[in-house]
């Protein structure tokens, strides 16, 4: 089945130690997103890629970076995780057609714990 | 900017009907999504409205009025497994989510 896969599902890191979260998709969608969701809050968009074009949200901290080496894969790098970065990180994909963004499909998420 | 409002919590009895309202004021609009999210899991798609009116999908229906900036999700014949958070999201180039409505279904 076509899907969005995130690894790992649970990640524990130490304060200040860089961490990378990965997302892959078999949907061949041209748009990939990274969201941060803290407990009892709405998902918050960090950035998205349309093909290889990177689009950063204005309020995304510099501590967060992303890479998309090809259509199928997208990575979220947190350079120096702080305690406030503990959250669920959601990857999603979508298709841009005729200038319109369509339904987003979410991966299962990676829950990040910062010690 | 984006402003999306929905109630924080709702409680209903198994077999009953619950309506979750969502109002929005957004700079762009290309449709409104409803997602269901169980605790600790990713959101899953429930419905999508781009034109005014009612969309029905089994026990779930969603309504949109673009002129009023208003949508609702109607859950019928509630089951215990429907206990979850329901997220209203406005689609522009990104999804702008409301904070979610936690629905608790009681026996």
Tab-separated table of C-alpha atoms in Angstrom:
chain	number	residue	atom	x	y	z
A	1	UNK	CA	0.000	0.000	0.000
A	2	UNK	CA	1.161	3.504	-0.777
A	3	UNK	CA	2.040	5.294	2.404
A	4	UNK	CA	4.055	7.794	4.399
A	5	UNK	CA	6.651	6.228	6.684
A	6	UNK	CA	8.476	7.875	9.537
A	7	UNK	CA	11.488	6.538	11.383
A	8	UNK	CA	12.036	6.171	14.169
A	9	UNK	CA	8.618	6.224	15.848
A	10	UNK	CA	10.214	7.195	19.151
A	11	UNK	CA	13.458	9.107	19.509
A	12	UNK	CA	15.246	10.048	22.696
A	13	UNK	CA	18.082	12.545	22.566
A	14	UNK	CA	20.087	14.605	25.009
A	15	UNK	CA	19.893	18.328	25.405
A	16	UNK	CA	22.037	19.896	22.683
A	17	UNK	CA	22.772	16.652	20.826
A	18	UNK	CA	21.856	16.844	17.123
A	19	UNK	CA	19.120	14.532	15.957
A	20	UNK	CA	17.693	13.633	12.550
A	21	UNK	CA	14.199	12.383	11.859
A	22	UNK	CA	13.347	10.753	8.566
A	23	UNK	CA	10.290	10.498	6.372
A	24	UNK	CA	9.733	8.503	3.219
A	25	UNK	CA	6.754	8.188	0.927
A	26	UNK	CA	5.616	5.801	-1.768
A	27	UNK	CA	2.851	8.115	-2.982
A	28	UNK	CA	5.089	10.013	-5.412
A	29	UNK	CA	3.661	13.281	-4.109
A	30	UNK	CA	5.486	16.440	-5.057
A	31	UNK	CA	4.952	18.241	-1.742
A	32	UNK	CA	6.295	17.166	1.638
A	33	UNK	CA	5.673	18.900	4.954
A	34	UNK	CA	7.075	18.805	8.472
A	35	UNK	CA	4.814	19.694	11.389
A	36	UNK	CA	5.550	19.979	15.085
A	37	UNK	CA	2.751	19.053	17.462
A	38	UNK	CA	3.016	19.559	21.185
A	39	UNK	CA	0.660	17.968	23.650
A	40	UNK	CA	-2.957	19.150	23.298
A	41	UNK	CA	-1.994	21.646	20.608
A	42	UNK	CA	-2.649	21.865	16.896
A	43	UNK	CA	0.057	20.729	14.480
A	44	UNK	CA	2.294	23.643	13.549
A	45	UNK	CA	3.914	23.783	10.120
A	46	UNK	CA	7.704	24.106	10.237
A	47	UNK	CA	8.451	24.021	6.491
A	48	UNK	CA	7.517	22.337	3.268
A	49	UNK	CA	9.083	21.321	-0.023
A	50	UNK	CA	7.472	21.638	-3.403
A	51	UNK	CA	9.714	19.286	-5.335
A	52	UNK	CA	13.143	20.608	-4.338
A	53	UNK	CA	11.963	24.125	-3.534
A	54	UNK	CA	12.273	24.709	0.185
A	55	UNK	CA	9.739	26.922	1.955
A	56	UNK	CA	10.406	27.928	5.521
A	57	UNK	CA	7.699	29.287	7.817
A	58	UNK	CA	8.627	32.704	9.173
A	59	UNK	CA	8.496	31.601	12.803
A	60	UNK	CA	10.406	28.327	12.433
A	61	UNK	CA	13.535	28.523	14.622
A	62	UNK	CA	16.941	28.335	12.938
A	63	UNK	CA	17.594	25.261	15.051
A	64	UNK	CA	15.412	23.308	12.618
A	65	UNK	CA	16.695	22.404	9.181
A	66	UNK	CA	15.420	20.100	6.467
A	67	UNK	CA	16.718	18.182	3.486
A	68	UNK	CA	14.934	16.529	0.615
A	69	UNK	CA	17.484	14.569	-1.423
A	70	UNK	CA	14.846	13.074	-3.744
A	71	UNK	CA	11.078	12.832	-4.191
A	72	UNK	CA	10.707	9.977	-1.742
A	73	UNK	CA	12.708	11.142	1.239
A	74	UNK	CA	12.703	14.154	3.519
A	75	UNK	CA	14.707	14.709	6.707
A	76	UNK	CA	14.262	16.984	9.685
A	77	UNK	CA	17.486	17.983	11.439
A	78	UNK	CA	17.383	19.548	14.878
A	79	UNK	CA	20.838	20.983	15.427
A	80	UNK	CA	20.742	21.578	19.171
A	81	UNK	CA	17.556	20.213	20.721
A	82	UNK	CA	16.234	21.998	23.752
A	83	UNK	CA	13.699	20.785	26.264
A	84	UNK	CA	11.064	22.835	24.462
A	85	UNK	CA	11.574	20.836	21.290
A	86	UNK	CA	10.097	17.701	22.812
A	87	UNK	CA	7.039	17.028	20.668
A	88	UNK	CA	5.487	14.794	18.046
A	89	UNK	CA	6.930	15.508	14.608
A	90	UNK	CA	4.589	14.759	11.749
A	91	UNK	CA	5.536	14.347	8.121
A	92	UNK	CA	2.841	14.805	5.496
A	93	UNK	CA	2.643	14.702	1.721
A	94	UNK	CA	0.377	16.282	-0.817
A	95	UNK	CA	0.021	16.934	-4.507
A	96	UNK	CA	0.090	20.381	-6.060
A	97	UNK	CA	-2.076	20.377	-9.164
A	98	UNK	CA	-3.157	23.402	-11.174
A	99	UNK	CA	-1.948	25.683	-8.433
A	100	UNK	CA	-4.009	23.962	-5.746
A	101	UNK	CA	-2.731	21.945	-2.820
A	102	UNK	CA	-4.763	18.818	-2.194
A	103	UNK	CA	-5.411	16.586	0.787
A	104	UNK	CA	-2.428	15.933	3.003
A	105	UNK	CA	-1.507	12.394	4.010
A	106	UNK	CA	0.238	12.066	7.338
A	107	UNK	CA	2.849	9.620	8.512
A	108	UNK	CA	2.531	8.030	11.976
A	109	UNK	CA	4.799	10.637	13.550
A	110	UNK	CA	8.002	10.526	15.553
A	111	UNK	CA	7.747	11.341	19.231
A	112	UNK	CA	10.891	13.144	20.348
A	113	UNK	CA	11.978	13.182	23.972
A	114	UNK	CA	14.789	15.504	25.056
A	115	UNK	CA	16.588	14.614	28.290
B	1	UNK	CA	-3.105	35.642	9.416
B	2	UNK	CA	-5.116	32.583	10.216
B	3	UNK	CA	-7.700	32.297	12.970
B	4	UNK	CA	-9.503	29.001	13.364
B	5	UNK	CA	-11.771	28.352	16.324
B	6	UNK	CA	-13.409	25.179	17.554
B	7	UNK	CA	-14.631	24.085	20.977
B	8	UNK	CA	-12.077	22.477	23.242
B	9	UNK	CA	-14.105	19.559	24.502
B	10	UNK	CA	-17.400	17.767	23.951
B	11	UNK	CA	-18.919	14.765	25.666
B	12	UNK	CA	-21.696	12.580	24.299
B	13	UNK	CA	-23.300	9.213	24.892
B	14	UNK	CA	-22.788	6.141	22.748
B	15	UNK	CA	-25.361	6.084	19.936
B	16	UNK	CA	-25.966	9.834	20.090
B	17	UNK	CA	-25.121	12.595	17.613
B	18	UNK	CA	-22.504	15.289	18.142
B	19	UNK	CA	-21.855	18.389	16.046
B	20	UNK	CA	-18.441	20.050	16.164
B	21	UNK	CA	-18.406	23.611	14.916
B	22	UNK	CA	-15.462	25.390	13.336
B	23	UNK	CA	-15.233	29.061	12.413
B	24	UNK	CA	-12.360	30.501	10.461
B	25	UNK	CA	-10.875	33.762	9.281
B	26	UNK	CA	-8.007	33.107	6.917
B	27	UNK	CA	-6.106	35.035	4.292
B	28	UNK	CA	-6.561	32.290	1.721
B	29	UNK	CA	-9.014	29.467	1.268
B	30	UNK	CA	-8.810	26.368	-0.878
B	31	UNK	CA	-11.034	24.053	1.070
B	32	UNK	CA	-11.551	22.857	4.614
B	33	UNK	CA	-10.513	19.499	5.999
B	34	UNK	CA	-11.585	17.544	9.024
B	35	UNK	CA	-9.109	15.120	10.541
B	36	UNK	CA	-9.487	12.648	13.388
B	37	UNK	CA	-6.566	12.155	15.733
B	38	UNK	CA	-6.400	9.513	18.441
B	39	UNK	CA	-4.037	10.171	21.329
B	40	UNK	CA	-0.415	9.604	20.343
B	41	UNK	CA	-1.262	8.952	16.703
B	42	UNK	CA	-1.127	10.940	13.482
B	43	UNK	CA	-4.175	12.721	12.088
B	44	UNK	CA	-6.285	10.722	9.661
B	45	UNK	CA	-8.435	12.270	6.957
B	46	UNK	CA	-12.199	12.367	7.481
B	47	UNK	CA	-13.658	14.840	5.010
B	48	UNK	CA	-12.973	17.712	2.647
B	49	UNK	CA	-15.292	20.573	1.674
B	50	UNK	CA	-14.384	23.086	-0.995
B	51	UNK	CA	-17.881	24.164	-2.047
B	52	UNK	CA	-20.789	25.195	0.168
B	53	UNK	CA	-23.050	22.444	1.353
B	54	UNK	CA	-23.104	19.094	3.037
B	55	UNK	CA	-20.797	16.153	2.332
B	56	UNK	CA	-21.912	12.825	3.766
B	57	UNK	CA	-19.670	9.831	4.367
B	58	UNK	CA	-21.350	7.099	6.322
B	59	UNK	CA	-21.707	8.145	9.943
B	60	UNK	CA	-19.736	11.361	9.352
B	61	UNK	CA	-20.996	14.470	7.558
B	62	UNK	CA	-19.359	17.829	7.068
B	63	UNK	CA	-20.900	21.145	6.132
B	64	UNK	CA	-19.339	24.321	4.792
B	65	UNK	CA	-20.528	27.903	4.401
B	66	UNK	CA	-17.767	29.986	2.854
B	67	UNK	CA	-19.654	33.272	3.184
B	68	UNK	CA	-19.976	32.707	6.939
B	69	UNK	CA	-16.525	31.214	7.432
B	70	UNK	CA	-18.179	28.271	9.122
B	71	UNK	CA	-18.045	24.501	9.009
B	72	UNK	CA	-19.287	21.669	11.153
B	73	UNK	CA	-18.556	17.985	11.471
B	74	UNK	CA	-21.504	15.794	12.404
B	75	UNK	CA	-20.843	12.437	13.999
B	76	UNK	CA	-23.855	10.127	14.095
B	77	UNK	CA	-24.466	6.857	15.942
B	78	UNK	CA	-21.482	7.527	18.149
B	79	UNK	CA	-19.263	4.597	19.055
B	80	UNK	CA	-16.666	4.337	21.804
B	81	UNK	CA	-13.913	4.284	19.165
B	82	UNK	CA	-14.985	7.776	18.070
B	83	UNK	CA	-13.410	9.176	21.243
B	84	UNK	CA	-10.610	11.271	19.753
B	85	UNK	CA	-9.563	14.781	18.880
B	86	UNK	CA	-11.146	16.282	15.774
B	87	UNK	CA	-9.139	18.883	13.921
B	88	UNK	CA	-10.557	21.472	11.572
B	89	UNK	CA	-7.971	22.643	9.036
B	90	UNK	CA	-8.164	25.316	6.364
B	91	UNK	CA	-6.225	24.579	3.197
B	92	UNK	CA	-4.251	27.274	1.466
B	93	UNK	CA	-0.686	26.382	0.474
B	94	UNK	CA	-0.515	24.770	3.884
B	95	UNK	CA	-2.987	23.408	6.384
B	96	UNK	CA	-3.759	25.793	9.199
B	97	UNK	CA	-5.208	23.759	12.026
B	98	UNK	CA	-7.592	24.636	14.776
B	99	UNK	CA	-6.538	23.472	18.236
B	100	UNK	CA	-8.845	20.469	17.994
B	101	UNK	CA	-11.981	19.337	19.790
B	102	UNK	CA	-11.631	16.397	22.138
B	103	UNK	CA	-14.738	14.236	21.933
B	104	UNK	CA	-15.373	11.777	24.731
B	105	UNK	CA	-17.976	9.096	24.124
B	106	UNK	CA	-19.504	7.611	27.260
B	107	UNK	CA	-21.322	4.310	27.510
